[in-house]
Every structure is written in C-alpha cells, then in structure tokens.
Coordinates of C-alpha atoms and ligand atoms in Angstrom, one line a residue:
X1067 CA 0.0 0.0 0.0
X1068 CA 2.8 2.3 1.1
X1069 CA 4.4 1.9 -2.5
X1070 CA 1.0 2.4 -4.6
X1071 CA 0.5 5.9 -2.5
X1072 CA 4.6 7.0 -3.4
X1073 CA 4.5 6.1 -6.7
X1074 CA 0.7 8.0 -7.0
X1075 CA 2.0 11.1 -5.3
X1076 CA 5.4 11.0 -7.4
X1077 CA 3.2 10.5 -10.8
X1078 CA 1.1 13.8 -9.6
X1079 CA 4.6 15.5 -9.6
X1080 CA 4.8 16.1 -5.8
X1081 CA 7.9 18.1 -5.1
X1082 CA 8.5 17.1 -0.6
X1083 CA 9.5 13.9 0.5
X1084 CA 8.3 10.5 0.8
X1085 CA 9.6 8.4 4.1
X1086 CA 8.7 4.4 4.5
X1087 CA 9.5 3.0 7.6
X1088 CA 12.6 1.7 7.4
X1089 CA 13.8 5.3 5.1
X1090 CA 16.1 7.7 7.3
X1091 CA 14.0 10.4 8.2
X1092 CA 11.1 8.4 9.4
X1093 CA 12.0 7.9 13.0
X1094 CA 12.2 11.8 12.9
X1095 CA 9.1 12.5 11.6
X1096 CA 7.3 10.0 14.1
X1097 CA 9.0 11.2 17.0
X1098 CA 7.4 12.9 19.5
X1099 CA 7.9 15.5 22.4
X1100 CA 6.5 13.6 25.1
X1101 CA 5.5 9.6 25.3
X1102 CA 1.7 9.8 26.4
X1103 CA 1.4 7.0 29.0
X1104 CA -2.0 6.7 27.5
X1105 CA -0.4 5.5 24.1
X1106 CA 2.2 3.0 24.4
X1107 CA 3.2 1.7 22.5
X1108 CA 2.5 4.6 19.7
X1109 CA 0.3 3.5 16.6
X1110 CA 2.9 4.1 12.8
X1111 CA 1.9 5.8 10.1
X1112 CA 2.5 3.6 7.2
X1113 CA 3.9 6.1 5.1
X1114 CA 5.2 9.9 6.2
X1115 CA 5.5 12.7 3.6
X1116 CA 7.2 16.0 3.5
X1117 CA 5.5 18.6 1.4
X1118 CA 6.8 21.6 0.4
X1119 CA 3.9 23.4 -0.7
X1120 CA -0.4 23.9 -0.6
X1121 CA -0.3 21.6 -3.8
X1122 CA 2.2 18.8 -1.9
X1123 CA -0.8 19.0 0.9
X1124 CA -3.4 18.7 -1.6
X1125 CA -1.8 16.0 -3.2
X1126 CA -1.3 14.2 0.4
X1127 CA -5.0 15.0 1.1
X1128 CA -6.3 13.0 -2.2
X1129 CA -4.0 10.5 -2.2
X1130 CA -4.9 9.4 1.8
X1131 CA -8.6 9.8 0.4
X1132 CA -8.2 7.5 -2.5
X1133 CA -6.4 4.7 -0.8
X1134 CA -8.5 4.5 2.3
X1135 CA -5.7 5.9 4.9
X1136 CA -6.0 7.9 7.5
X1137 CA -5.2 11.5 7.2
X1138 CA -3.0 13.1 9.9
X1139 CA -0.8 16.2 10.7
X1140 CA 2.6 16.9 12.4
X1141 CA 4.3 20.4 13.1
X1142 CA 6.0 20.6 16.5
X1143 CA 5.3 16.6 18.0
X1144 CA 5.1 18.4 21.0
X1145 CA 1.2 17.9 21.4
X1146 CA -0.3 16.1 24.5
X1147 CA -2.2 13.0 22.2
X1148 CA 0.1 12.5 19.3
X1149 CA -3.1 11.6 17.1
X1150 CA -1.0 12.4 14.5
X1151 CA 0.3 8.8 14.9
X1152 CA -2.2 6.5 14.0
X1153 CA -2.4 2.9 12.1
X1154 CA -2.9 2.5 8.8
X1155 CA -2.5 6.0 8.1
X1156 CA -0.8 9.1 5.8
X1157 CA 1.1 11.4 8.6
X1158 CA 2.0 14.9 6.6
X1159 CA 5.1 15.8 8.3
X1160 CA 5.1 19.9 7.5
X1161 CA 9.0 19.5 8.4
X1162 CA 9.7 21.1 5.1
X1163 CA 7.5 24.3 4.9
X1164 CA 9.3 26.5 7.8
X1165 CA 9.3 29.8 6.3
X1166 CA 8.9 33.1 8.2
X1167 CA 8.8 36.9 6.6
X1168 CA 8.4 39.3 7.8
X1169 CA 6.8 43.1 6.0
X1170 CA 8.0 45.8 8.6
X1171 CA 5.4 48.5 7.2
X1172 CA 2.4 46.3 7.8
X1173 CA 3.9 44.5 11.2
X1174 CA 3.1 41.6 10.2
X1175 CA 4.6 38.0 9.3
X1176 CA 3.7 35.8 6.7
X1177 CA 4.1 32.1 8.3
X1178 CA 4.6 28.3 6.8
X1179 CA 2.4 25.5 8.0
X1180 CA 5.8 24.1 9.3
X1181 CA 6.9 27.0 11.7
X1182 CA 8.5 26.5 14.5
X1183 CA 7.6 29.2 17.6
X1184 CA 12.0 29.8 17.1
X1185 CA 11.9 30.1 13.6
X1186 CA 9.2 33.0 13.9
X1187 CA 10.9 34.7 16.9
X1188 CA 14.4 34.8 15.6
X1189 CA 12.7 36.1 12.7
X1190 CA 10.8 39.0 13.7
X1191 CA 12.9 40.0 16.5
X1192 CA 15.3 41.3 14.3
X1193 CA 12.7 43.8 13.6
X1194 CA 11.8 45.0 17.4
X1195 CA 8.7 43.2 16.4
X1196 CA 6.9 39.6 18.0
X1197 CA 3.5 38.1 18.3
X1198 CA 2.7 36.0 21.7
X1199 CA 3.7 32.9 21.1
X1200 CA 4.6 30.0 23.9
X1201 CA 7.8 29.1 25.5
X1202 CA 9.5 26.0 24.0
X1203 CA 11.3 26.7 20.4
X1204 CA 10.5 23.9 18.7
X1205 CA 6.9 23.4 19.6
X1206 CA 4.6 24.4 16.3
X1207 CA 1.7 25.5 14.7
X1208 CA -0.5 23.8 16.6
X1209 CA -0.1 25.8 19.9
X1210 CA -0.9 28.7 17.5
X1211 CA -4.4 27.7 16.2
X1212 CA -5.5 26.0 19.0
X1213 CA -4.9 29.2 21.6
X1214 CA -1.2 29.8 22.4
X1215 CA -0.5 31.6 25.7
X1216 CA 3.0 33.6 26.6
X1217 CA 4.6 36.1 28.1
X1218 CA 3.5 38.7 25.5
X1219 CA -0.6 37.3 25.7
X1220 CA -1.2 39.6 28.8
X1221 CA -0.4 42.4 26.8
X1222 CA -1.3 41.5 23.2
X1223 CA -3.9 38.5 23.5
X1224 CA -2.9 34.9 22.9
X1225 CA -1.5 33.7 19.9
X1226 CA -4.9 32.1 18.0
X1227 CA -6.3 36.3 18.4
X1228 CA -2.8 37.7 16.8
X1229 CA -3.9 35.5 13.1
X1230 CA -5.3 38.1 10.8
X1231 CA -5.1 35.2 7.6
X1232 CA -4.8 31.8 7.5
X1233 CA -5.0 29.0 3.9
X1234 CA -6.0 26.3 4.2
X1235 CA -5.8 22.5 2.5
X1236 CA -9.4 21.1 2.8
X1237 CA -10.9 17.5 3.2
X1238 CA -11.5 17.9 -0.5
X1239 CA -8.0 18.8 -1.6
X1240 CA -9.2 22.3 -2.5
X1241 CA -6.8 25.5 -1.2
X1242 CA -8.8 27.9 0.9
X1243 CA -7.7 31.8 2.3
X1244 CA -9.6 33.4 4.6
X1245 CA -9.4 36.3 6.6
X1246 CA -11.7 38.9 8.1
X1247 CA -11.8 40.7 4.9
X1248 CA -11.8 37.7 2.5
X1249 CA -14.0 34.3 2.0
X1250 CA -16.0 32.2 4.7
X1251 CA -16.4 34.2 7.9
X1252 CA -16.8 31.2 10.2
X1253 CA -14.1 29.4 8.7
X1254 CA -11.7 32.5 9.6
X1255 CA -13.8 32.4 13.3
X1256 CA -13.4 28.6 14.0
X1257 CA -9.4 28.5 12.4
X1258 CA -8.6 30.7 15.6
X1259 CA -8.9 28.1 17.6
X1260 CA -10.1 24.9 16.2
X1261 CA -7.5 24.8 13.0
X1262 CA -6.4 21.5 13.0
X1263 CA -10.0 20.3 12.7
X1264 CA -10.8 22.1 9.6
X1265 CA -7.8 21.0 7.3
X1266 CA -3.9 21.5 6.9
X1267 CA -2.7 25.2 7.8
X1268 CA -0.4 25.8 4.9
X1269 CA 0.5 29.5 5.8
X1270 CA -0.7 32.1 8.7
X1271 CA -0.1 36.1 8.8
X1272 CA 0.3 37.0 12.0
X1273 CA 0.1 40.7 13.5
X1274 CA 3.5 41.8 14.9
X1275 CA 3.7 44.3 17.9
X1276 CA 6.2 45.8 19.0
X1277 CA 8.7 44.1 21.9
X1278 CA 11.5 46.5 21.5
X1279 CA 11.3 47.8 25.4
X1280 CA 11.2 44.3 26.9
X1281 CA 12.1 44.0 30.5
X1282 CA 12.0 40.8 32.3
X1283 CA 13.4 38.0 33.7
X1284 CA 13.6 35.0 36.4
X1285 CA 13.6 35.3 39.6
X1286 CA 14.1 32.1 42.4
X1287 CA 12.7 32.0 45.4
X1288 CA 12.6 29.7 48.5
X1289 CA 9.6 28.7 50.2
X1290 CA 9.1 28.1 54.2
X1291 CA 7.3 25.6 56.1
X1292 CA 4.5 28.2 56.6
X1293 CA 4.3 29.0 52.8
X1294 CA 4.9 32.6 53.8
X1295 CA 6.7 33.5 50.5
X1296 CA 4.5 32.0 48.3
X1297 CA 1.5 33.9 49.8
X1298 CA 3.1 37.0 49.4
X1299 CA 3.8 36.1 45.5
X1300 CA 0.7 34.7 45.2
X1301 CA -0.8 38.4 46.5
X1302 CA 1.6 40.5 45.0
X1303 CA 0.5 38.8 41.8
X1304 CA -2.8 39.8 42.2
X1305 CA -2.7 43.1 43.4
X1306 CA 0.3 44.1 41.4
X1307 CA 0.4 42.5 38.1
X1308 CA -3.4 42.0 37.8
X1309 CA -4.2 46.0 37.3
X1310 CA -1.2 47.0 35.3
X1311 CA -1.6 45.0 31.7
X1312 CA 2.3 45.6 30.9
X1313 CA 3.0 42.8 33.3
X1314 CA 3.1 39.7 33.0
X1315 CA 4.2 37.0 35.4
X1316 CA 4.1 33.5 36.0
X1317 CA 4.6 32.0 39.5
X1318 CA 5.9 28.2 39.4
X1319 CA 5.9 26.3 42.6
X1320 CA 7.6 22.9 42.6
X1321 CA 9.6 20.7 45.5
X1322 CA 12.6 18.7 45.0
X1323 CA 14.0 16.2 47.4
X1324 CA 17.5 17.9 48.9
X1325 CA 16.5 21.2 47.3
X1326 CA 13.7 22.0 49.3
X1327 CA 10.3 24.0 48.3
X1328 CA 11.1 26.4 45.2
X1329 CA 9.1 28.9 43.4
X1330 CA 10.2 30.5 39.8
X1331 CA 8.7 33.6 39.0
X1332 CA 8.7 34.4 35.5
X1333 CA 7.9 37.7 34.3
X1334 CA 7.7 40.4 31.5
X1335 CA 7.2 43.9 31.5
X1336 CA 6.1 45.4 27.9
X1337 CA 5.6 48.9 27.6
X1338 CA 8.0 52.0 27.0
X1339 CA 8.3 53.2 30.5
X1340 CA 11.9 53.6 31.3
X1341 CA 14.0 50.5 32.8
X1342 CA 14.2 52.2 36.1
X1343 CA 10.5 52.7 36.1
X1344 CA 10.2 49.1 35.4
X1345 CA 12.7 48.2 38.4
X1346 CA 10.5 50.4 40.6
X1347 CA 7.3 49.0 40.3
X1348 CA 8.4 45.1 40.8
X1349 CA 10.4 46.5 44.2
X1350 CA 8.1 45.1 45.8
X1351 CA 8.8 41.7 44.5
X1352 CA 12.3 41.9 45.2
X1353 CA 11.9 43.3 48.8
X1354 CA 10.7 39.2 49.1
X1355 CA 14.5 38.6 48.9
X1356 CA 14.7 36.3 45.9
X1357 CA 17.9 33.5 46.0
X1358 CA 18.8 34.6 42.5
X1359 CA 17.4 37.6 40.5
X1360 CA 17.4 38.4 36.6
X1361 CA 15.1 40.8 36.1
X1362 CA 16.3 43.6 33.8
X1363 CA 16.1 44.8 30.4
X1364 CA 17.1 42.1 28.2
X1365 CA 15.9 41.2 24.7
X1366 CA 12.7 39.3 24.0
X1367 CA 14.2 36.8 22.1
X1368 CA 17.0 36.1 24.7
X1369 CA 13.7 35.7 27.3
X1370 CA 12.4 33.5 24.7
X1371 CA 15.2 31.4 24.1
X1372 CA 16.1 30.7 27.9
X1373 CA 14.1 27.9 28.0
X1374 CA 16.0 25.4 25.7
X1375 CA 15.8 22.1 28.0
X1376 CA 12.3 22.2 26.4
X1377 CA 13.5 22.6 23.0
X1378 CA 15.2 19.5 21.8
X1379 CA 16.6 20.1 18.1
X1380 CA 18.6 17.6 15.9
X1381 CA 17.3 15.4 13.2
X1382 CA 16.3 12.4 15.2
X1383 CA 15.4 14.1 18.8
X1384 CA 15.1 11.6 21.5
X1385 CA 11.6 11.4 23.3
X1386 CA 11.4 13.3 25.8
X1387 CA 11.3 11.7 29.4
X1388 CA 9.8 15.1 30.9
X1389 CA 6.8 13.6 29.7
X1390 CA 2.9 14.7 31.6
X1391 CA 0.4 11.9 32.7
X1392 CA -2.1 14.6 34.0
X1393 CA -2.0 18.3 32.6
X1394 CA -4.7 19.9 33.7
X1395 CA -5.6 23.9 33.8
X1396 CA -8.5 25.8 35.4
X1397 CA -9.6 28.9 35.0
X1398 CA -11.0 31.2 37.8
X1399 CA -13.1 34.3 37.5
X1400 CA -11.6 35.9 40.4
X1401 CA -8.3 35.2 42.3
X1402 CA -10.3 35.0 45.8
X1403 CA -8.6 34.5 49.1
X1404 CA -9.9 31.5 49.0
X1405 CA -8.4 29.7 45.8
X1406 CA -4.8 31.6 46.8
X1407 CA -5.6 29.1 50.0
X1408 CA -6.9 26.6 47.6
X1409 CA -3.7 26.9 45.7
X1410 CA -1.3 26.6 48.6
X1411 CA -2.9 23.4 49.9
X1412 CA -2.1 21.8 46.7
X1413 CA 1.2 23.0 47.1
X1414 CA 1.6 21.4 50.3
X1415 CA -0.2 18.2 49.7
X1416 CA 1.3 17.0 46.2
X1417 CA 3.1 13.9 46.8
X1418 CA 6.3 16.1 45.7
X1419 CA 8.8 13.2 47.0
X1420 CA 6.9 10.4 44.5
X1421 CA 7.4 13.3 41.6
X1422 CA 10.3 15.3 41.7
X1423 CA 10.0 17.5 38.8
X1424 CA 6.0 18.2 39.2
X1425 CA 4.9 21.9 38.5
X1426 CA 2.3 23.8 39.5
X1427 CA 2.3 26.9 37.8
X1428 CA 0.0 29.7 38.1
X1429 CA -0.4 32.7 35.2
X1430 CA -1.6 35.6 35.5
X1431 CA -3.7 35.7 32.5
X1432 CA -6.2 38.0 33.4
X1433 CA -8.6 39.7 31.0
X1434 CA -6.4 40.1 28.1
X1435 CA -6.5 36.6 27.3
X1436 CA -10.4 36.4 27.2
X1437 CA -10.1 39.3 24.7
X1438 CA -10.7 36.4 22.3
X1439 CA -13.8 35.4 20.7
X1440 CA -12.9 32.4 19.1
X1441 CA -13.4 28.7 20.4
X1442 CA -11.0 28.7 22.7
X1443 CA -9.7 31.0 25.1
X1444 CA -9.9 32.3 28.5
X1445 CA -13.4 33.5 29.9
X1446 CA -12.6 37.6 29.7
X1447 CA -12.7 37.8 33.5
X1448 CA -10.2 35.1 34.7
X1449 CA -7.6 36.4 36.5
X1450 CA -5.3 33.3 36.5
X1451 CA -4.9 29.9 34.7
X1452 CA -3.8 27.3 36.8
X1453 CA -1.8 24.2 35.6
X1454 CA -1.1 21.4 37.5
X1455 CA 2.1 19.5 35.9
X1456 CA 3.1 15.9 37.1
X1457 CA 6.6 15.0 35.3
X1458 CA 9.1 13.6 35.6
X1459 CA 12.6 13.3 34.1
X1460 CA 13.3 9.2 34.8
X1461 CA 11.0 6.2 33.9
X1462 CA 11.7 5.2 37.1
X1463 CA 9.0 7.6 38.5
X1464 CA 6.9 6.7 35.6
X1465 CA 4.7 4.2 37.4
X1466 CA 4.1 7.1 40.2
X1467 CA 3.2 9.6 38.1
X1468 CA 0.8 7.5 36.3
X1469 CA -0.9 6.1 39.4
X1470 CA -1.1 10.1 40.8
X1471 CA -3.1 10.6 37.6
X1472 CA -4.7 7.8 37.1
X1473 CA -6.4 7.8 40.5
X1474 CA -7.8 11.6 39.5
X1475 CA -5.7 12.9 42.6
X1476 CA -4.3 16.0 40.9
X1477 CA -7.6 16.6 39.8
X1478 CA -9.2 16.8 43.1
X1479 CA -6.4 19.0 44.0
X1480 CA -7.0 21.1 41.2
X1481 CA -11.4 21.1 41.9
X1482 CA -10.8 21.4 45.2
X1483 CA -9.0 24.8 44.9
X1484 CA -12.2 26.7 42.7
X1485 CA -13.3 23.9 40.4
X1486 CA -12.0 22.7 37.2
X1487 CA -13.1 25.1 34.7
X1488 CA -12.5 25.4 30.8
X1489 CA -9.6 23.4 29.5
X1490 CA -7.0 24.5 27.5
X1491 CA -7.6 22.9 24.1
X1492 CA -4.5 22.4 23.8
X1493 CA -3.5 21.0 27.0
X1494 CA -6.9 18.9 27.5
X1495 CA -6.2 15.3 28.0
X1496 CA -8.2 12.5 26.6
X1497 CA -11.0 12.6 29.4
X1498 CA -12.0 16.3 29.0
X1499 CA -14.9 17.1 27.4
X1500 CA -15.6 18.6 24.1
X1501 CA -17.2 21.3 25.4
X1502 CA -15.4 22.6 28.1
X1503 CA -12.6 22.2 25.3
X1504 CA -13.9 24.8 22.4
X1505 CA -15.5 27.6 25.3
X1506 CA -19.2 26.1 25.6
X1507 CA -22.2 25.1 23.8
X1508 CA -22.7 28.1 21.2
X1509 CA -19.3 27.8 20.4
X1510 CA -19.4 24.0 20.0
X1511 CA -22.4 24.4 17.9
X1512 CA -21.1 27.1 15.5
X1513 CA -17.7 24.6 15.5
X1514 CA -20.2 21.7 14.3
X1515 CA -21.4 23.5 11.9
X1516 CA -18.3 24.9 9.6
X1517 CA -16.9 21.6 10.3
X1518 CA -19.9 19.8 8.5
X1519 CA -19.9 22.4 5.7
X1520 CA -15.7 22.0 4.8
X1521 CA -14.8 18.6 6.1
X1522 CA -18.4 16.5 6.3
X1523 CA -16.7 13.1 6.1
X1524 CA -14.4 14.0 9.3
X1525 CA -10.9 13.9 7.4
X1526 CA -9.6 15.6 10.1
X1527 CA -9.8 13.9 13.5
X1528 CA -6.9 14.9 15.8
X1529 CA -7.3 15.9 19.1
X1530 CA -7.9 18.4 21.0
X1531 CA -11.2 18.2 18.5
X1532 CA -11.8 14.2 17.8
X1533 CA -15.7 13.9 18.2
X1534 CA -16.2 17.2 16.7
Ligands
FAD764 C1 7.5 21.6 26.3 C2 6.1 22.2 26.0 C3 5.9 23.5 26.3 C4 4.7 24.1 26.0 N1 4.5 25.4 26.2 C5 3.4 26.0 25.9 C6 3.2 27.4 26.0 O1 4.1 28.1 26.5 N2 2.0 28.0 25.7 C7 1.0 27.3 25.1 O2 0.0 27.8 24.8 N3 1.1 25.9 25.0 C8 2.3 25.3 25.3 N4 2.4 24.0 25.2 C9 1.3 23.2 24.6 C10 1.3 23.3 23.1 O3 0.5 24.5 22.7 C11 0.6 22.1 22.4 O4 1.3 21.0 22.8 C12 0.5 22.2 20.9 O5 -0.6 21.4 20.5 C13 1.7 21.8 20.2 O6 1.7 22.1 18.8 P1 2.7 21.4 17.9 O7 2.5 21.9 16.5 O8 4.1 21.5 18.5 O9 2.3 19.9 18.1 P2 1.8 18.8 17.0 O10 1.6 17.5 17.8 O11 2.6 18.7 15.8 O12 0.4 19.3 16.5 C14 -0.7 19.5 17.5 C15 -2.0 19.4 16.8 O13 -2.1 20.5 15.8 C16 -2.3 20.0 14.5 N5 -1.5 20.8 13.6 C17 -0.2 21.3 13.8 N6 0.1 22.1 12.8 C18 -0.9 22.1 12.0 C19 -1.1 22.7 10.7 N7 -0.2 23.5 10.1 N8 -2.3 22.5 10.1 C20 -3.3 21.8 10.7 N9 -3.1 21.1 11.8 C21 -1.9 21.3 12.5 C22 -1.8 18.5 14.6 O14 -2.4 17.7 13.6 C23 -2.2 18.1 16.0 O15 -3.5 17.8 16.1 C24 3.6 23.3 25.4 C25 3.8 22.0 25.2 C26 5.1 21.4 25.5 C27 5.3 19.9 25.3

C-alpha cells in the first residue's frame, strides 16, 4: 500500500519527500515530544511525507482519500495525544514548509504551516517586532491555532487572536484563504482556535507588535514551612500585576527532594516606561528577597530562548522523558482569598517526594487573554490559569506519576482549589470534554457546523477536537 500511495504522489509531480519505515528520516518524523502514557506503545503511520507546498498538501490529502488511509498532521510533536500517529495511516510531516517573513510597514509576518515558535521569533525580532507565542522553540503551529499563551498574551492576546489570515488544505483537496476581509467568515472564526479540525494550515499572517522595550526576567525564590513567600507572591500577583496589563508574570511552585520547596517567577514587563521605572514597580517583589534575580532589560528573544531544555533540536530528537500523565488547567473568574488558599494546599499536599519535577504553575492571565472570541480561550474575566504539571525526568517515576493521575488525585487537587473550569484545548487530556474544550455550547455548535460544511466526512480527526 505504502508503495502504490509514493508512486501516485510522485506520478502527480509532488515536489516534498516520501519516508517508509525503514527510510532515514522516518524515525524523525514519528518522534514525539513527550510519550503519552496513555499510548504505548504509539500506533505508525505507514507512510510519512514532506510537502513543500499547498499543492504537496493537496496532493497528500487525495491521495490518503483514494487509498482509504488515514489522514494526519505533524508540526511541533510536542502535542499532549500524538493523534497524528495512527495505524494505517498518511502522517504529513510539515518539516519542510518553515518559512517566516516578515513586512516591517504592515507588522506583520507571513508564516509556513511548518513554523517552528524559534523560527518566527528569531525572525521577527530582528525587527523589534513579535506576536505572543509560547515558551519552548520547537513546539509548532499547533499551539498557534488552538490558543497559544506567553509572556507577551497579557499584553497583546494569545496567539490564535494575533492570526489576521490563514490558507488552508481542505478535506477535499481544494486551497482555501480566509481572513476577516476575505471568503468564509466562520471558517476564519473557527481557524482561531479549532485549525487543525478544519484542514492543513499551509501559511498564517500574524500581526507583529512591538517588543522593542522588553524587561523581564527569572527570579528564584525559597519557600518556608509556613508557605509565607508564596503567599506573598501569590498576592503581590494579584494586586500588582493584575491592574497593570504591561506585566506579566508566572509563579511556578515545585519541591525537590535535597533542594527544598522552590518557586520560579517568571515575568515580562512590555511597555515603554523607562527600565528604572520598570525596576521600581516590581520592588516590591524583590523586597521578598529572591535567592537569585534576573530581572532587567534584556531582549525578547533572549527571554524566549532561555528555555531550551524544552526545546530538543537535531534530526532524530530523543523522546522526551519530561513527559505529563495529567495536565490539567483551570480557570477562575476571580483570584479569591480563597483559591490563593486553595492553591497553597495543593502545594503542600502533592506527593512532591513520588514526583520530583512536578509543577504547579500559576499565570496571570487575566482579562487580556479572554479578549478572544474564538473557540477557545480564557473566559474575559479570569484572572489566573492554573496548571497542575506531574513530570518527571526518569521512567523510574513513571509508574508514580501515572498512578497520581490515574487515580484523578491532581484533579481533586485542582477542583478542590475553585473547580476545574475550561480546559485548555491544547493541553486537554483524553478525558476532557468537548465542550469545556472549544469555550461552551454556542461555540461547540457554531464549530459543528463549519466543520460539516468543509470537512463533512471527518478527514480531520486529531485531538484536541476528535468527536467534533
Ligand atoms: C514543552 C512544552 C511547552 C509548551 N509550552 C506552551 C506554552 O508556553 N504555551 C502554550 O499555549 N502551549 C504550550 N504547550 C502546549 C502546546 O501548545 C501544544 O502541545 C500544541 O498542540 C503543540 O503544537 P505542535 O505543533 O508542536 O504539536 P503537533 O503535535 O505537531 O500538533 C498539534 C495538533 O495540531 C495539529 N497541527 C499542527 N500544525 C498544523 C497545521 N499547520 N495545520 C493543521 N493542523 C496542524 C496537529 O495535527 C495536532 O492535532 C507546550 C507543550 C510542551 C510539550
């Protein structure tokens, strides 16, 4: 079968590559960034292609069609499921279709299917310029369409609000551009945040802004039996950062045998107030005398890059063994006294010494996420997003973490602490529903409907959106 799909795609002139199983390049293009627990051992594609173009994609499309496969799509690996490795199946490995470019007048970039977050970053920073986007180079286009939260999402919305056009492969092989000036209004609606069930994202423009000013950093703190510290974070987070949209900060709590409790605080200051303006109104912070403090003006693609242990590159990257069984996020309307408790219990119940490298991160998202209209997103009035991380960077704590998940305990953390709200499409495990997924019912029902109109036999499956 493999063979009669090459030789169709090569007849049709198809200009990427073909991979078999046993070609070099396949391992890469099945490789994932994480091993879901859930699927192990992972279904193989029995065939993997490398388009360079719309027409490669279209090509793929048909070809999957006519021979009965399944149809899936790869950009980063780094999603949650890995539907894009199935059994008997085409994967379209958009490996080959990385381009960025950037026009300076109209801030904005033009973007490949392929993209890498580091390829667009490295790209339009040599501008000044950046749209939100996450924190881990090589994760893809998938964080954009389904959401994408960062440090710059406070300030400029997340990452699904920045696409102002987007083209598109459909089920039937025909090439598609929308945008809010051109073609199918509800297409361009559901792409921003529900792409990858509507067909393959060939190319994006996405709205620059300007991250010239940047000043940010890490700071480390350590916690005390009485969780003093992190209460004062946890408050100085929302009565400092929530009222002044230029900031935006991320407090990570997490407990390592021989290190003791830590919290990370991660933050961003946009805006063109002066550095020493910045540096005054995070003095606060500081007077909580942080172990180690990089806070300052630095550039926004050096903040972006600091994060590399998340960012495996090579041609044939190993799985990553910092790998979730449970990721879970809530969000809250209000950041009550009660959920800061809430919060603080989790931190001091989590079996820490079963999972060393667990994280419980929370972000202060706050209404510029929910700017958003789209099916996903924030609700406009959450002040933070909350996810709860188990990982781990040895199998050996694999069976742990599994059971901790498996036995819904981080959940009832989580529920306990305000309720589990929406999910992040693109964090949702397997178990969350539909539509707490896509931002409610109207959404979910506007979704169903462009999806029956472009793709009515369900070509395109993948999570975060199977059942669509
Ligand atoms: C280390 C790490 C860090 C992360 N950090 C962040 C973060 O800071 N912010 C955040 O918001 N999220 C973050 N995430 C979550 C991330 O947004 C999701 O995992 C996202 O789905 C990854 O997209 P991908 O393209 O890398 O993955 P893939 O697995 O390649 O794709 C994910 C889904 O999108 C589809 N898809 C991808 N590209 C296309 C396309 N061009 N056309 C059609 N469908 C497509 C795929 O078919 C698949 O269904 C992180 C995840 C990891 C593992």
């Amino acid at each position: 079968m493999a063979d009669t799909v090459a030789a169709a795609l090569k007849e049709k002139l198809f200009l990427g590559e073909t991979l078999f199983p046993n070609s070099e390049g396949y391992k890469r293009s099945i490789t994932s960034w994480q091993q879901s627990p859930h699927r192990c051992p992972a279904p193989r594609p029995i065939l993997a292609v490398r388009p360079r173009s719309s027409r490669d994609c279209a090509l793929a499309v048909k070809a999957a069609r006519d021979n009965g496969l399944t149809l899936t799509v790869r950009c980063g690996g780094h999603s949650m499921e890995q539907t894009f490795l199935q059994d008997n199946s085409l994967l379209v490995d958009l490996t080959l279709m990385r381009g960025v470019f950037v026009n300076t007048d109209a801030r904005t970039a033009s973007v490949e299917g392929g993209a890498m977050l580091g390829d667009i970053d490295a790209e339009t920073t040599l501008y000044g310029l950046a749209t939100p986007l996450g924190l881990a180079r090589t994760t893809g286009m998938g964080l954009v369409l389904h959401g994408g939260f960062g440090i710059a999402s406070r300030m400029y919305g997340l990452s699904c609000a920045n696409i102002l056009a987007a083209t598109l492969v459909l089920a039937d092989g025909s090439v598609e551009t929308v945008s809010a000036k051109k073609g199918d209004q509800d297409l361009f609606w559901a792409v921003r945040g529900a792409g990858a069930a509507l067909g393959i994202v060939t190319k994006l423009v996405l709205q620059l802004h300007d991250v010239s000013d940047f000043w940010g950093g890490i700071v480390l703190f350590k916690d005390d039996e009485q969780h003093d510290t992190l209460r004062k974070l946890l408050h100085w987070q929302r009565d400092h950062a929530f009222p002044n949209k230029q900031i935006a900060m991320s407090v990570y709590y997490t407990c390592k045998p021989g290190v003791g409790r830590l919290m990370m605080v991660m933050m961003g200051f946009f805006g063109d107030k002066s550095p020493e303006e910045k540096a005054r109104a995070v003095q606060h912070l500081r007077d909580l005398e942080p172990m180690q403090d990089f806070l300052g003006k630095m550039s926004y693609l050096d903040y972006q890059n600091a994060h590399t242990q998340f960012s495996p590159t090579g041609d044939d990257p190993k799985p990553h063994e910092f790998c979730r069984s449970f990721y879970g996020t809530l969000t809250l309307s209000q950041a009550t006294d009660e959920f800061l408790k809430g919060f603080i219990r989790i931190c001091d119940t989590c079996p820490y010494n079963k999972l060393p490298a667990t994280l419980l991160m929370v972000d202060a998202c706050g209404a510029a996420y929910g700017q958003h209209n789209g099916p996903v997103g924030y609700t406009a009035d959450s002040d933070f997003a909350v996810l709860a991380q188990p990982a781990w960077t040895d199998v050996h704590y694999h069976e742990a973490a599994a059971a901790l998940c498996e036995q819904g305990q981080m959940k009832g953390l989580l529920r306990d602490a305000g309720g589990l709200g929406d999910m992040y499409a693109n964090v949702a495990g397997p178990d969350a529903r539909l539509v707490s997924r896509v931002g409610g019912e109207d959404n979910l029902k506007r979704l169903r409907e462009v999806k029956q109109r472009v793709d009515p036999h369900n070509v395109f499956t993948a999570h975060p959106f199977k059942g669509l």
